[in-house]
Structure formats: C-alpha cells, structure tokens
Tab-separated table of C-alpha atoms in Angstrom:
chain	number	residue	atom	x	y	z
I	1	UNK	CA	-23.970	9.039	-4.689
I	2	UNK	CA	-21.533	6.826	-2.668
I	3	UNK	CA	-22.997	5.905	0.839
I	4	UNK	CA	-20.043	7.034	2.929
I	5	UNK	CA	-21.625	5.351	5.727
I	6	UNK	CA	-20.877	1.712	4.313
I	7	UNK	CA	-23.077	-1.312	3.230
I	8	UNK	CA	-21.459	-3.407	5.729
I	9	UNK	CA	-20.400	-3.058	9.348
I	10	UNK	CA	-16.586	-4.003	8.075
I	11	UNK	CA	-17.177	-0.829	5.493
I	12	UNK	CA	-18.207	1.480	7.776
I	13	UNK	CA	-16.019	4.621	8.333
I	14	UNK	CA	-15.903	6.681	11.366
I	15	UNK	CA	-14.924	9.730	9.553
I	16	UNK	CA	-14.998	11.521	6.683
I	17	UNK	CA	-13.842	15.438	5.922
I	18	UNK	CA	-13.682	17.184	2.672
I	19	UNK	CA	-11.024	20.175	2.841
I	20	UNK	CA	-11.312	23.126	0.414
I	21	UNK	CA	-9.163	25.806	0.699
I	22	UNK	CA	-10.356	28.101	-2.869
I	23	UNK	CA	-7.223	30.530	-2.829
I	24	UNK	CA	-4.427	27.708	-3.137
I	25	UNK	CA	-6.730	25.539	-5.270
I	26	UNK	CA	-6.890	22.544	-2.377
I	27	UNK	CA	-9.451	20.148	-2.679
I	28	UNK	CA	-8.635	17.189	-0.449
I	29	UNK	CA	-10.558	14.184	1.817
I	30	UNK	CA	-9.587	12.820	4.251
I	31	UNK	CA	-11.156	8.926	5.336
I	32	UNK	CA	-10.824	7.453	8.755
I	33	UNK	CA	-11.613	3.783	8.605
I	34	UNK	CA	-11.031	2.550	11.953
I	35	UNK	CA	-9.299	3.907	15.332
I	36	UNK	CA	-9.288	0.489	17.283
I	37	UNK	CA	-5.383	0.371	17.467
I	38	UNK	CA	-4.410	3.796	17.797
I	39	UNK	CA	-4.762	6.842	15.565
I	40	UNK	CA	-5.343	6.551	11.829
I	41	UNK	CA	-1.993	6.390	9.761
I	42	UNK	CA	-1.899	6.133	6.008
I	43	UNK	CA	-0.547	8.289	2.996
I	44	UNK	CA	-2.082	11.143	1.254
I	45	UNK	CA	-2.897	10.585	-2.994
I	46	UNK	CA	-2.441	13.587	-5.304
I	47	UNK	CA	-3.569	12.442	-8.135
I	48	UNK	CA	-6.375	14.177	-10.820
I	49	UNK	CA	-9.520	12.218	-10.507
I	50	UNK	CA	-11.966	12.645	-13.269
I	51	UNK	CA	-14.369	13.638	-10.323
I	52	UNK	CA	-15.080	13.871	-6.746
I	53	UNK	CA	-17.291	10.598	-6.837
I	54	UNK	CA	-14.229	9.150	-8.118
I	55	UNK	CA	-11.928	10.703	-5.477
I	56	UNK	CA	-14.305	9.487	-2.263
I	57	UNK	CA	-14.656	5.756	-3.541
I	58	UNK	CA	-10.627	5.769	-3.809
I	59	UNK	CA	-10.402	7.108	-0.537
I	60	UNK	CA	-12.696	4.957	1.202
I	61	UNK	CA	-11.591	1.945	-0.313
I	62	UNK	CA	-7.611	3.023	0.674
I	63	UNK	CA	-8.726	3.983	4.124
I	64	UNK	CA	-10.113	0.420	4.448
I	65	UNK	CA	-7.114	-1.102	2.905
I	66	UNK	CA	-4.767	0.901	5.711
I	67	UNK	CA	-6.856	-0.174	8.405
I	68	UNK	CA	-5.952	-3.962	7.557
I	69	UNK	CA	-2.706	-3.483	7.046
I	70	UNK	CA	-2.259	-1.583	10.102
I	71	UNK	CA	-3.134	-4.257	11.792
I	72	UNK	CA	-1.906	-7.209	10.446
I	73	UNK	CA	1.763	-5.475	9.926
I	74	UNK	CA	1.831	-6.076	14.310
I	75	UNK	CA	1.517	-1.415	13.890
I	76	UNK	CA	-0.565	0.319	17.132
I	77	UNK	CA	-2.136	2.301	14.351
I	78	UNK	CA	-5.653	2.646	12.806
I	79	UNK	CA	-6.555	2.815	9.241
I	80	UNK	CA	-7.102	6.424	7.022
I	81	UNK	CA	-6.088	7.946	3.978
I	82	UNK	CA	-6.483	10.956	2.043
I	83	UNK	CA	-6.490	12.314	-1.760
I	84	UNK	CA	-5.727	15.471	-2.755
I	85	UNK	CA	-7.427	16.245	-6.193
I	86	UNK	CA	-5.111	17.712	-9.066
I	87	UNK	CA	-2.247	17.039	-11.023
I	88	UNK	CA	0.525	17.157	-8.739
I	89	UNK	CA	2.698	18.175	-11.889
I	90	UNK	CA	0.337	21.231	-12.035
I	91	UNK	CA	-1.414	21.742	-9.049
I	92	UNK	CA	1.025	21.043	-6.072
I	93	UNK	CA	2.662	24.165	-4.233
I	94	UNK	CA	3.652	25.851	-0.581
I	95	UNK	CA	0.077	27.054	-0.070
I	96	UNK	CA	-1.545	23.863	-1.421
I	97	UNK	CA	0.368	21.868	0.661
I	98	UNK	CA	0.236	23.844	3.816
I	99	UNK	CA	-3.389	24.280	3.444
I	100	UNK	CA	-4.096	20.571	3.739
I	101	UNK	CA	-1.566	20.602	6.827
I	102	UNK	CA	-3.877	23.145	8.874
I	103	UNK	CA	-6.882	20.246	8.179
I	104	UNK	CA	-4.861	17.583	9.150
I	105	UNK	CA	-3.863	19.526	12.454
I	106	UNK	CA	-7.865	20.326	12.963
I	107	UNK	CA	-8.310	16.618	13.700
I	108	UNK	CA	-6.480	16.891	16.186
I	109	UNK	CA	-4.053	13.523	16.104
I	110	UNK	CA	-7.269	11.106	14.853
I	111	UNK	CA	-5.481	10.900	11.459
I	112	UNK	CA	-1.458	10.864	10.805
I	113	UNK	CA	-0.159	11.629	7.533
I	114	UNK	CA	2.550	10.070	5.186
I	115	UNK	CA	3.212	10.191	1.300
I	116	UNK	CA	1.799	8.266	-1.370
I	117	UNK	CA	1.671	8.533	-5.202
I	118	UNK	CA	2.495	11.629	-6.092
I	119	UNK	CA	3.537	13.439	-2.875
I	120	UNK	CA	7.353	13.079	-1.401
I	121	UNK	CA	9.333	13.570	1.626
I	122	UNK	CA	9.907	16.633	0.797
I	123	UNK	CA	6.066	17.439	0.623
I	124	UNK	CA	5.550	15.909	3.808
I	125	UNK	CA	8.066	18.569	5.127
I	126	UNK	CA	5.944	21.564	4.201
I	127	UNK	CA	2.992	19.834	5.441
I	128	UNK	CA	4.409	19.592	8.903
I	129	UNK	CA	5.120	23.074	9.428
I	130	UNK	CA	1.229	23.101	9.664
I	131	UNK	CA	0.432	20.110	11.554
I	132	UNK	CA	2.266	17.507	14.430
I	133	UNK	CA	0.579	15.006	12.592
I	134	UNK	CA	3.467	14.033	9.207
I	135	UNK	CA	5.715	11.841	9.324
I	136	UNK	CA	7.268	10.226	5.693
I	137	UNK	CA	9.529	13.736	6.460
I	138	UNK	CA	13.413	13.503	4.846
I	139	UNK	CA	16.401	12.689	6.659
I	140	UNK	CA	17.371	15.996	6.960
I	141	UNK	CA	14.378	16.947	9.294
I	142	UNK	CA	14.587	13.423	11.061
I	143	UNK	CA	12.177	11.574	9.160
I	144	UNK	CA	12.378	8.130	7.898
I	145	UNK	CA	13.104	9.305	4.055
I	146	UNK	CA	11.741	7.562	1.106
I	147	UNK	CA	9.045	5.056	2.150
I	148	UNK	CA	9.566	3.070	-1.180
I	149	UNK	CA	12.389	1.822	0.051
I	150	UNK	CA	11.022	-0.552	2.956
I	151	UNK	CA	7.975	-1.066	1.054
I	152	UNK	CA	9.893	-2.653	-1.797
I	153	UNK	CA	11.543	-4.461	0.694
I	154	UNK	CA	8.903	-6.214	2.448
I	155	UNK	CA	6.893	-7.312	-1.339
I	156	UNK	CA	10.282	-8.953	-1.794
I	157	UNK	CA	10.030	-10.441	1.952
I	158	UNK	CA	6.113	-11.570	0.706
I	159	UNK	CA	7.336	-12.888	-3.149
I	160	UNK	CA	9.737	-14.751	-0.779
I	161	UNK	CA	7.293	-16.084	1.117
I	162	UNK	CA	4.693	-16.885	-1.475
I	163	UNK	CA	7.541	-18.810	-3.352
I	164	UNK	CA	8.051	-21.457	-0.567
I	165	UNK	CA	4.536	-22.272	-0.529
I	166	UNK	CA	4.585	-23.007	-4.281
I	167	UNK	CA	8.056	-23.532	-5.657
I	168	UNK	CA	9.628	-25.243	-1.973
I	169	UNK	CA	12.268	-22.882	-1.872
I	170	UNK	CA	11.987	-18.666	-0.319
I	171	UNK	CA	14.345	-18.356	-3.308
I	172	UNK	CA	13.091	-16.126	-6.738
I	173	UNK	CA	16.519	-17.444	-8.571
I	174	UNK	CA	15.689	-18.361	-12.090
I	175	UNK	CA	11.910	-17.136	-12.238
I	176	UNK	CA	10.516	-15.275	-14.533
I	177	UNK	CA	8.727	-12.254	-12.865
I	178	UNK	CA	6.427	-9.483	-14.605
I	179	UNK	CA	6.332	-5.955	-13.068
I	180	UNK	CA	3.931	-3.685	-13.517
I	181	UNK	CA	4.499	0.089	-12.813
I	182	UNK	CA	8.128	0.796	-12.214
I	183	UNK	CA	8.115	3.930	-9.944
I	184	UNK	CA	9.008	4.801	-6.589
I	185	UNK	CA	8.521	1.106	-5.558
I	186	UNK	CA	8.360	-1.093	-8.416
I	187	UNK	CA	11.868	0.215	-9.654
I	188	UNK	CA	13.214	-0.843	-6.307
I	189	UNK	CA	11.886	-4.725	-6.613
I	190	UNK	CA	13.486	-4.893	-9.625
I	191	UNK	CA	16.821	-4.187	-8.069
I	192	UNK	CA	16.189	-6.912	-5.192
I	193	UNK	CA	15.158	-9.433	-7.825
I	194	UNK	CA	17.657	-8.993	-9.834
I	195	UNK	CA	20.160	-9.326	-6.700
I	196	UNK	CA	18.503	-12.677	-6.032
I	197	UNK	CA	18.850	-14.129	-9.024
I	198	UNK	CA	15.817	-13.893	-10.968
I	199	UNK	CA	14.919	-12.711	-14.764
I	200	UNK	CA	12.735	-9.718	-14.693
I	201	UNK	CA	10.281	-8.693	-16.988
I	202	UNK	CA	8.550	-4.847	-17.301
I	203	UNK	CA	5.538	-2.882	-18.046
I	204	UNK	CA	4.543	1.171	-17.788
I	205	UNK	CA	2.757	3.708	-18.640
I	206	UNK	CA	5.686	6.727	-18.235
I	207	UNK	CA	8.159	5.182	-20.421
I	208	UNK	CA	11.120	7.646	-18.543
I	209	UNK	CA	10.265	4.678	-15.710
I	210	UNK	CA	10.778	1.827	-17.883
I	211	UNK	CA	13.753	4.053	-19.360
I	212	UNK	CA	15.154	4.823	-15.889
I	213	UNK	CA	14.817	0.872	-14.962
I	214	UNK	CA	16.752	-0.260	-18.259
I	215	UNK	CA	19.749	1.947	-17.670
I	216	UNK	CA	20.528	0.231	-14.539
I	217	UNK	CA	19.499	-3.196	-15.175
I	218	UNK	CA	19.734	-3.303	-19.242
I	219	UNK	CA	18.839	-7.274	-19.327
I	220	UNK	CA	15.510	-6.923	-18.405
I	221	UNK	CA	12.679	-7.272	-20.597
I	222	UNK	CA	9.898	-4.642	-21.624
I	223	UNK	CA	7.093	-5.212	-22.384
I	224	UNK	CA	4.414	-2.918	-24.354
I	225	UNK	CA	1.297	-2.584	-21.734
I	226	UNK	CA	-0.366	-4.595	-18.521
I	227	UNK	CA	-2.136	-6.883	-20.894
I	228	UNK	CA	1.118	-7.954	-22.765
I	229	UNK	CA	2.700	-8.506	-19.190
I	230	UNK	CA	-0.722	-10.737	-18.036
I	231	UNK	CA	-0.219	-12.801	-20.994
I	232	UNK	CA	3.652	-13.778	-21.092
I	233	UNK	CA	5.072	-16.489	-19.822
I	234	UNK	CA	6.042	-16.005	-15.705
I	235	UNK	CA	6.397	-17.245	-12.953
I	236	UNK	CA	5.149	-14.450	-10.974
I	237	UNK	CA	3.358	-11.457	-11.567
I	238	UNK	CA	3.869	-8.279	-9.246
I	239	UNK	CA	1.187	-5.696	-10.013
I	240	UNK	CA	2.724	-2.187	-8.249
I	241	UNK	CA	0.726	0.385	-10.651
I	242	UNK	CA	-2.397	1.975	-8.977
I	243	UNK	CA	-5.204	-0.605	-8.226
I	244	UNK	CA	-7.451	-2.807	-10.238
I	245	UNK	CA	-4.758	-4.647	-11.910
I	246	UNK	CA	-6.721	-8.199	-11.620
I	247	UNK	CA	-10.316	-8.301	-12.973
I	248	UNK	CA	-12.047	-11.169	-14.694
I	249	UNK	CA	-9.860	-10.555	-18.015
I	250	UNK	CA	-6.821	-10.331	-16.492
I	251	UNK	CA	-7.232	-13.320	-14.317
I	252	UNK	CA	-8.260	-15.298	-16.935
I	253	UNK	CA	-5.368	-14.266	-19.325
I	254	UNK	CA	-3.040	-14.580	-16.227
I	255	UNK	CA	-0.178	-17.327	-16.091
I	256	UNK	CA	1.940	-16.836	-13.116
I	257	UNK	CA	1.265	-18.773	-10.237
I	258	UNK	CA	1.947	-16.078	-8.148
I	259	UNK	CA	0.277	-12.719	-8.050
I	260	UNK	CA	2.510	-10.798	-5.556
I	261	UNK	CA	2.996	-6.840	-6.175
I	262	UNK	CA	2.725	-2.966	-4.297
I	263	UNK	CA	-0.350	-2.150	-5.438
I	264	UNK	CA	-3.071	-0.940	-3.616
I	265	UNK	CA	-6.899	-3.006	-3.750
I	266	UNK	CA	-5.018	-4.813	-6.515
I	267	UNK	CA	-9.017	-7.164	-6.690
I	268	UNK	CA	-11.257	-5.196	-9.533
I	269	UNK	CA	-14.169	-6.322	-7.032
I	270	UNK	CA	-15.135	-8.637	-4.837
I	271	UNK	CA	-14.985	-12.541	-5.784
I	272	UNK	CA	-11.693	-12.326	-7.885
I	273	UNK	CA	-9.766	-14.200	-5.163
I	274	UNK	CA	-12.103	-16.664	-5.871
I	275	UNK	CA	-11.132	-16.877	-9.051
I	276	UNK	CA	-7.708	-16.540	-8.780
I	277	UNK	CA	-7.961	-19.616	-6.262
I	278	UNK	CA	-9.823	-21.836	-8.896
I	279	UNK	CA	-7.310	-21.429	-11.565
I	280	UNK	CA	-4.453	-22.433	-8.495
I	281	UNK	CA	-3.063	-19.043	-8.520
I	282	UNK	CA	-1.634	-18.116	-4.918
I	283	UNK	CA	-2.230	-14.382	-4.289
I	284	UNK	CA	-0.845	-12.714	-1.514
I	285	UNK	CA	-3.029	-9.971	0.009
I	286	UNK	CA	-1.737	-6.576	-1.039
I	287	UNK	CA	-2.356	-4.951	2.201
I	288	UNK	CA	-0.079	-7.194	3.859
I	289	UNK	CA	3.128	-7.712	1.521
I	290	UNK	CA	3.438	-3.554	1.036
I	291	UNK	CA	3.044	-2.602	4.350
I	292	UNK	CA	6.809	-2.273	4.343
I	293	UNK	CA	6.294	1.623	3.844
I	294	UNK	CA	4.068	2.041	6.673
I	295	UNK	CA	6.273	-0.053	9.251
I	296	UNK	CA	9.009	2.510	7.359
I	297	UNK	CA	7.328	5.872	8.572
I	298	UNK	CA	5.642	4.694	11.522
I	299	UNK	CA	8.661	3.992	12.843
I	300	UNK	CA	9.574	7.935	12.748
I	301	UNK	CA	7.074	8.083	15.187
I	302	UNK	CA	9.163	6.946	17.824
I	303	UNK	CA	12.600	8.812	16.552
I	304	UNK	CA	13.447	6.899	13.320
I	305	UNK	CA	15.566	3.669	13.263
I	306	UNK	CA	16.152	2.265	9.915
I	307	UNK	CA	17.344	-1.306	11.625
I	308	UNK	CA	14.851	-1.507	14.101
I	309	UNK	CA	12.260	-0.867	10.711
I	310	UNK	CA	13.808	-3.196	8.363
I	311	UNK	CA	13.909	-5.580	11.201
I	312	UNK	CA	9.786	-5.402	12.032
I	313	UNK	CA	9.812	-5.357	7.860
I	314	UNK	CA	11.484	-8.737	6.979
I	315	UNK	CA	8.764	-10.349	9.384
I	316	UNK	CA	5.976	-9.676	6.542
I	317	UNK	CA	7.709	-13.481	5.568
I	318	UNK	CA	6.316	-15.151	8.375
I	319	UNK	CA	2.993	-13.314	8.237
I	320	UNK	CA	2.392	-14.284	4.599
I	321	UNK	CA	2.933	-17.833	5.350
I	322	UNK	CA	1.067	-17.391	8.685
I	323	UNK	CA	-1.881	-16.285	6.141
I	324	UNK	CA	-1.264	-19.341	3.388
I	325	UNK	CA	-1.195	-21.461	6.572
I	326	UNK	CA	-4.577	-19.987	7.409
I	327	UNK	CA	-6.136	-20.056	4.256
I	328	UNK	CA	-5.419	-23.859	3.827
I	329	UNK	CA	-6.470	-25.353	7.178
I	330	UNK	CA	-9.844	-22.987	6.942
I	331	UNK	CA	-10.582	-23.569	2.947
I	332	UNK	CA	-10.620	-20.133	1.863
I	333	UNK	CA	-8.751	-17.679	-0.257
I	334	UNK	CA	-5.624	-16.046	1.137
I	335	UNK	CA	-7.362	-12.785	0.799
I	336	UNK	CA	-10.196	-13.673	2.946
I	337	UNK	CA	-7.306	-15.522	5.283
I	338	UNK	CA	-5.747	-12.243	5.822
I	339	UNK	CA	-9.463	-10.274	6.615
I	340	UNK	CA	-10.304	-12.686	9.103
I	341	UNK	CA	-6.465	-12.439	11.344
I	342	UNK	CA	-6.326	-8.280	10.615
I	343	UNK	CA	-10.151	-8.301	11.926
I	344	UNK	CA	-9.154	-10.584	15.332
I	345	UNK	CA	-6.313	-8.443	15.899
I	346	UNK	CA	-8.745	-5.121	15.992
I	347	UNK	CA	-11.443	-6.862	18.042
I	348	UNK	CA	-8.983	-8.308	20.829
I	349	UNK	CA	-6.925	-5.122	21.224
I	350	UNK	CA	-9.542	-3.015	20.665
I	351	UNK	CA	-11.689	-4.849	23.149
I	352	UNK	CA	-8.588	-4.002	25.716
I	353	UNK	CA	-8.623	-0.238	24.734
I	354	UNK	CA	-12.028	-0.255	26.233
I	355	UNK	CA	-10.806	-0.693	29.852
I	356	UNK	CA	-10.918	2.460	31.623
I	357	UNK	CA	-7.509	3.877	32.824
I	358	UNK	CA	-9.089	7.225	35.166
I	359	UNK	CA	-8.858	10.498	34.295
C-alpha cells in the first residue's frame, strides 16, 4: 500500500480524497500537496491506470511536482492535482465530468482545477457549472483557452535558457533537438523551434501526432520510438510524453547535452540528476521550464490577459539561469538547485501567512 502520509516531511500531503460517483462511472483523487502560497492549483489526469495503486502514486507525485512549480513560477498558489481513472476516449461524459465538479466544489476553494492530459477546455467548462473552482475554461466562457500554448512557450523560454549556459548563445539555430510526445504541447515546440532556426527531430506513440506534426513542418525527422530518439545524435533532448522518460538506460544511452522537455517527474527515481550531472548533461528541472501552462490559467483567475501571461511566462529564462547559477556556486544538480529556491520561497511566504490579520 502507498503511505499517503509521506516518508519525508517534503512528501507529506495535507490532503487526500477519493471521489466515486457509481452511476456516471467517476472514479477520481484528488492530492493536495501544500497550501503555503494560496490554494492548491494544478490539472486534472484522465487517463486509464492499470490500478488505483497506480493512480494514487501518480497523483501524489504530480501534486508534489505542482507545489514546486507553483512556487518557483513567482504563482500565489499551492500545489494539487487530480486523476480521473478511465479512458477518456471511452469513459469521459456530462455526468462524469460534472460529478467530479460537485467534489471539487466540496473542498470548498482548497484545490483549483485546470486540464491536463486528456481533459480540454471544453471539459473544464462542464466542470464549472458544478464548481467556482475551474479555470483552463475556453475563450468563449472567458477562460484562458488552451494551456499548451503558454506551456510550450515557456520550455522554449527554458531550452533558451539552458542553451546559454552550454552553447554561449539563448539561440537553438542549427541544433539538433529530439522530441518526444508530440501532442497538445510537444507539437507546439516544434513550431517555435523550427521558427528559431533549429533542425527538429520526432518520436510518438499515436502516429496521427507524428502525422499531424509532419504535415506542417514536413522536414523534420521521425524517428521509430523513445529509445531510437535517446540514442541519435542531438543536441538537445526535450522529453514532453508522460513521465519517466530518463532512467538509468536512458541516461546512459543519452547524447544531448541538454535534457529540456514538458514532461511531468521526467527523473525515473531519485539520484538520476546525479547521473545526468556526471556524464555533463545540463537538465533543467521539469517543474520549472513547463510551468508556462499554469502561469497560462492562473492568470484567468484574475480576468484573463494573454499579454500580461506571456509576459510573467518569458521570465521562466531568467529563473532557469537563476537555478544553473545556483546549482554551480552550491555544487549540486540543477534539480536539487531548483528544490532548495521553490522550498525558501514556501517557508518565507508561508512564514508571513502566519501573521494574524483579525477576524
């Protein structure tokens, strides 16, 4: 059984609530992680777990994850996530989705809900006409649209930044970068890579992605699977698939000198950023170069400005090299870097949450 309750103080969440609703078929959890900035703020996953062990460690570890990046992208926000279980080809309808809106109201504004892989705007839309508590919602109903789009946008800002520290120039022009997963987001950095110049190479599982990719951009390379992409020759590798991407194998098969992508807990398990540090691969923390999409939605929050978002977006730049900066004048990984500045932020402003305003 997972222990919910952590094996660490940094692990520990403060909440946890399974939803079942039996007559639309919901089975959902939601994971708060930490409320030291504000209320809790992170997607919702439909996706069809093998089982519900495997649905509470993904949650957990994505609550975490949102928690961090909360903080670090400058957001008032806390960390949480939630999974709905199913295939949302399947699975996904009205009741389903309004269902899981009534348990997100029941919290009561701890927990604030967005998309993620394999829920959409539009989802979001039904969701809210159960709960205060959605934002992701399309244009039409005010919201801040497609997430992707900033979130694209600020792993570009990151690749950017990453490439200063180890090419002397913010510029991807005549690299060779591997993408894996070309959907909502990864599709996207193709199209900003490609504006700036650089030679692009592919990898997924849905080939109607790769297929979609190749009709707008027919010069770049596929690829036949992650492992091919791992192996060729580039300069940068941009995992934006679902998580796990870089384990022992991979790292050691891995020749980029970058490892820069979208992807969620993108570390197998704990001590690959060691790794990837000893073979004098720069990795830029996940958590911090795709927190484009939550800057995007939390931004609805306030009465949606695309500007004002994209602005607070391109400064994921500075904060990479802010972490690199770190990471070198302390000795440790870039991943650890980034741990240590999210964790300061969410003990100082936390600390200042504690002073009491009245009644």
């Amino acid at each position: 059984m997972t222990d919910v309750f952590g094996a660490s103080h940094k692990d520990v969440h403060e909440q946890v609530v399974f939803c079942a609703d039996e007559p639309s078929g919901l089975r959902a959890i939601i994971a708060i992680h930490n409320t030291a900035l504000g209320p809790a703020l992170g997607g919702t996953r439909f996706y069809p777990y093998e089982s519900e062990q495997a649905a509470l460690a993904d949650v957990l570890n994505l609550a975490k994850g949102m928690a961090y990046k909360n903080a670090l992208a400058g957001l008032d926000l806390g960390g949480g996530k939630a999974v709905i279980i199913g295939d949302p080809a399947r699975d996904k309808s009205e009741a389903l989705l309004r269902a899981y809106g009534r348990f997100v109201q029941s919290l009561g504004g701890r927990y604030i809900t967005a998309c993620d892989v394999g829920t959409y705007s539009e989802d979001m839309d039904i969701v809210a006409r159960e709960t205060r508590f959605a934002t992701g919602r399309t244009l039409a109903h005010g919201g801040a649209g497609d997430s992707s789009i900033l979130t694209a946008y600020g792993v570009f800002q990151g690749m950017r930044a990453s490439a200063e520290r180890v090419f002397g120039t913010p510029s991807l022009r005549g690299k060779r970068v591997g993408v894996e997963g070309v959907g909502k987001v990864g599709h996207r950095l193709v199209g900003l890579l490609r504006e700036d110049g650089a030679d692009v190479v592919v990898c997924d599982v849905d080939p109607r992605a790769v297929e979609r990719v190749r009709l707008r951009h027919p010069e770049v390379e596929v690829v036949a699977d992650a492992r091919a992409l791992t192996e060729a020759d580039i300069d940068v590798f941009a995992p934006c698939a679902l998580g796990g991407a870089l384990d022992d194998d991979s790292v050691a098969a891995l020749k980029a000198k970058i490892v820069c992508g979208a992807a969620n807990n993108q570390l197998a398990h704990p001590g690959v950023e060691k790794q990837l540090a000893e073979r004098g691969i720069l990795y830029a923390p996940d958590y911090v170069v795709n927190s484009g999409g939550v800057i995007q939605v939390a931004d609805e929050i306030e009465g949606f400005d695309m500007e004002r978002a994209r602005s607070k977006a391109a400064q994921i730049y500075d904060t990479t090299l802010k972490i690199f900066r770190i990471a070198a004048e302390e000795g440790v990984p870039p991943a650890v870097a980034a741990d240590r500045l999210a964790e300061r932020r969410m003990s100082e402003v936390g600390r200042i949450r504690g002073i009491w305003l009245g009644h």
